């Protein structure tokens, strides 16, 4: 019996009916099936679909069928099995035999047609529907036909499942069938359930593949507690989000049942089954497509070459799909199958999907790729390979956690209670399974996929302190002492014997013994038991049982001689025979890695760097080994001797410096004196109180090489030892550093040099000693501070220094240098002490006189705020920290600048009830600062050094608590009504403190916790202690920065009190309206084919309108021949324009076009030819939720942004001459739109279809200006009118522009800008990376940074196509690149001045790079535009005549291959180099130039190039006056002129002489001129040459 899983301890409807039928089998006719269903309804009055086992047990006892039903479910199943003796439902047999029952027939039909329960529920209308007989039979029989299901069979199912309708009146029987009952009846067959689960699995596998989702990771994300299994609700959330609208509850239940076992639902088994299903689908597709592809290798090569416009031998994913679509690999022509096959072909052939190398795959039309079997093996894996082993259990990690915790607590001197509290998150008093898992990740290591199941922890684990303390018992000496008695003469004993004997012999409890066993056998205890040899090895290798090895010792393996390597570097530097004093950090890293592991090398490198920083920096005369000429090392150099001491430990020498303070005199008027001691070269200070007898001794051990001297450490230092006097002049006064005594470094250096003379003396063994008497000098006191009396701050001390040397122990690491302090009441801590006394702490550690605070008054209230943790977003904080610390030099420890942290530190500030004067007077307001916490090191490294582009988030625990003074309860309750707590996060480094972000947390929830009932009524209530958890999201520049967690607690030190209050809840805010934009679409110009207009007027050619001879005569060559137009006989037809979008329409006034002289008619549109589209929704412009997702799905369909454009000819009967469907951008970066409110230009292709011409013909173009504005104005616009730019280059309209948003649910398919790859190729990979790294916001960076990066790239990066010219195709000259860049920047500064002039203004740099790429393309094309246009116009008519049986009309488009051939021929004819491959790729990929299929729109191509250079000229004619600024003469044209030729294009209305004679107005006229000095009209701006002597020819 299989049913959808429900609550434990209950029976479903059909389980209940079947059990009752089994019980009544010996009394036929006692009750019908409908009676049993009614009995079920009586026992289930709430319609839950289940009857508890207690009810069923009482029913069995009443009928006395069994003595007592302890387990009703087992009893029912047992009776069913006894009654049936056969499988639950018969199988389907063909051609007679066993007759199908109706339910079995319905099951068989569903399996044959691949239906799942979602399809069945869709057929029946609703998952919870109740269907009467007509509806039930009608719906089923419309799809399920005979012989699977007959009307009689439906009647049987209805009679078996019918129940009374839920809405029927009492006593009224209205039979219906509930859809859940039918589903549960179908699930009565386990065979069917297995097959149905397999089909549901297929649906999930297909959707996971299409959406590129890892189901295992999704399940792991849903398993928030990391239990290792999911419940039904969690699985439903995963599957329904992965397959929205595709699965029913029963389908999800089948998956849950199929992969559930004794340990619950296993999503690892689900992931394995999905992988197997996806492999089967991939194998099926490869077996169908690969044989066809191999047999059609020659056809594939030909198709690939057609789409390979750049002739690179590689295809993009789109080009590969287009090439394969021509081969008809799949009979049905299924596009989805082809796309899936393309995705599998790349890994099958071991090629990149984005850059598929077909040239080596099919050389010469012969297949050289893998065979079908090899392709299947590469994609799906080898079927003969054994399955991967099961994921090993990780129970031993808990034992390692306990062991490391015990060792660390012993090492740090912490109690086990303190260790327990450290693991107890939230101070609960016990450890949960989640606490232990988090501790394992922090202490032992691992990833977030570690589950409680792998650790062997039940989710309900509760570990109190006594049990925890037992698990920290790792005294292995007990085991070593009794090991002989435990094992006796046995080599192997069972686990039970080991545990019991240890308990009897040494009192070791079971938990401790099992922890030891897990350490001995991390992979699990063998079946035979515990081995004596394993115990001996464990005792010998465990540090706490074996001899102690020095901590921090690295294993140094044999390798190259570091000293010899450094001498080689010195020889290269020209100082042969002398060891260099310093070595580059990169060189030291490589040398260390050759002698030890990488991890040890990095640790050792840090120690060497810290020790080297104590020495004076290298001088310009010093030689630094390993420095690469011309390349600076990012890290400072290291001392060579310090580096050598780490690898030459046998030659290391320990220099021991012992400093003692024998006596202190003076300070007679001081109330309290503490001395703070610090020695240069160390990292610790020591505090000691001045008493009658001072007992203080400091021992410093410096590990150096045999030839190194300790005196060099104190070179260029003023002070060697610093002793501050922290003095409290009066009682209860804070101690301040008022005087200081120093040991000069020069005196200590002289003592160290004289300590070991060259001749043998006893001092070489005993060491040397010297005594100094140091006087305290009064330091400068702040001007506002009261000057202390001299007797309180003056004094002296006697200092004794003993110095000796000793050989270093080999097992002990010479670094770091260690310091130890001895004496009475001596406290040491990390830090430095300076002469200026600017230390971070107000007073040294030691005994502080604390004044007992006065008790709080009766009835008072105290607020306590606990700042718990800060979860930092690694990606955002890493970039922010890098910008904050850029260029900051941290002062060395001990310098006059005071305490210098080695890394920036974080601290938080909080303010309770800011802005409330009453609370401020009460002492509750004001900012409180937390202690400093270091920024995690991973956040200070770049992403590449951190190990991933997105490093893991880091958590900083503050554990800081602040308590307010005692407050009056009425005042506190009043403040809680609308009060809040403000938190700020700061970063501190030596240069300044920077506030990162702030957040506010309301505190009214604390008042609501005090008032659980009737909060809106003024009542006398009991004021009791309560807590409120606070959390706030911190953001900066619109990006999430951190998540803060805190706890605020209301404390009553004198117990509960009584007070009247009510909670004044704020009215809920109205839901935020979705963001909108007002679209304004203005039609600028329409261009129509002249031959098409003649066809509309029923004329043979354009001559009927006075345009001259046949259409073939209209070409540049015909113009030069002086062909005269015929006399005008007719006017051009009248047209009007219609634009429509939904209810918004526009119709223009009648318009008449004009000839431009090149077979095209131009219709200029008035300024009011516009269609306003107000209130258009913006992608993801509302709050998160279902409504926003629905709106986004509707926007992605494009219905609200689709405009219909019609050109209607006016006549006796108006007719549509041409029409276009315009899809406006919805505001998404995939469309090339950078901002939510944007503007730009669009071209629409006009097509004509009519009964006499039943084909779609391109007859013209329409130019439009589009603006998406803010609905209510808002900030001033950047420009009054959108500047002229190439088509589909959209610019922001406002200075404070917001970037586009990503839809709440991404559609299937590639979601990136189509031109991204092409623009990236033109700009160059290095420049692209630099721009992305400098992004201040997605796809945007400041104008100043953009221009600076372009200039750097032009100077440093040769071979960038962005600045290539025909004279220098490779861009080898840096000077030439800079000239081209300056021209581009000057042009952009003139065209989009508001954006370029402000250095802080954010620019959409990708759109500007596309603009500059088009200008780069124009440098090649515009000089040959005239010849190119002539050839393409002639070819256009010839191609159209061959394509359709129509007159030779120009469409403005030719095939892409023909365009490439013509352009290459024209470039060769002009003597110009061929285009770079990146520019060919741009021509191929730009969608605005694709005129459908493989055709290329050369009209829009030329217009874009002219618009990219700042022109708005007519596409064909040369007799018009340009409306835009002129294109300055390029620099490369000047270089061409020096070779004897100069190509000039007139872009402005020059003062040309009047043409006389009887020439027609559209005749071609050429001009000749020469340059003369002194004329007033300049030839080029800024030049001294002038244009003169112009005459017509």
Tab-separated table of C-alpha atoms in Angstrom, residues 91 141 145 644 771 1042 1125:
chain	number	residue	atom	x	y	z
A	91	UNK	CA	-0.575	-5.819	-14.949
A	141	UNK	CA	-13.374	10.213	-21.235
A	145	UNK	CA	-10.249	6.274	-24.493
A	644	UNK	CA	68.854	31.944	6.284
A	771	UNK	CA	74.181	48.215	34.995
A	1042	UNK	CA	27.197	43.380	6.548
A	1125	UNK	CA	15.567	64.170	-65.566
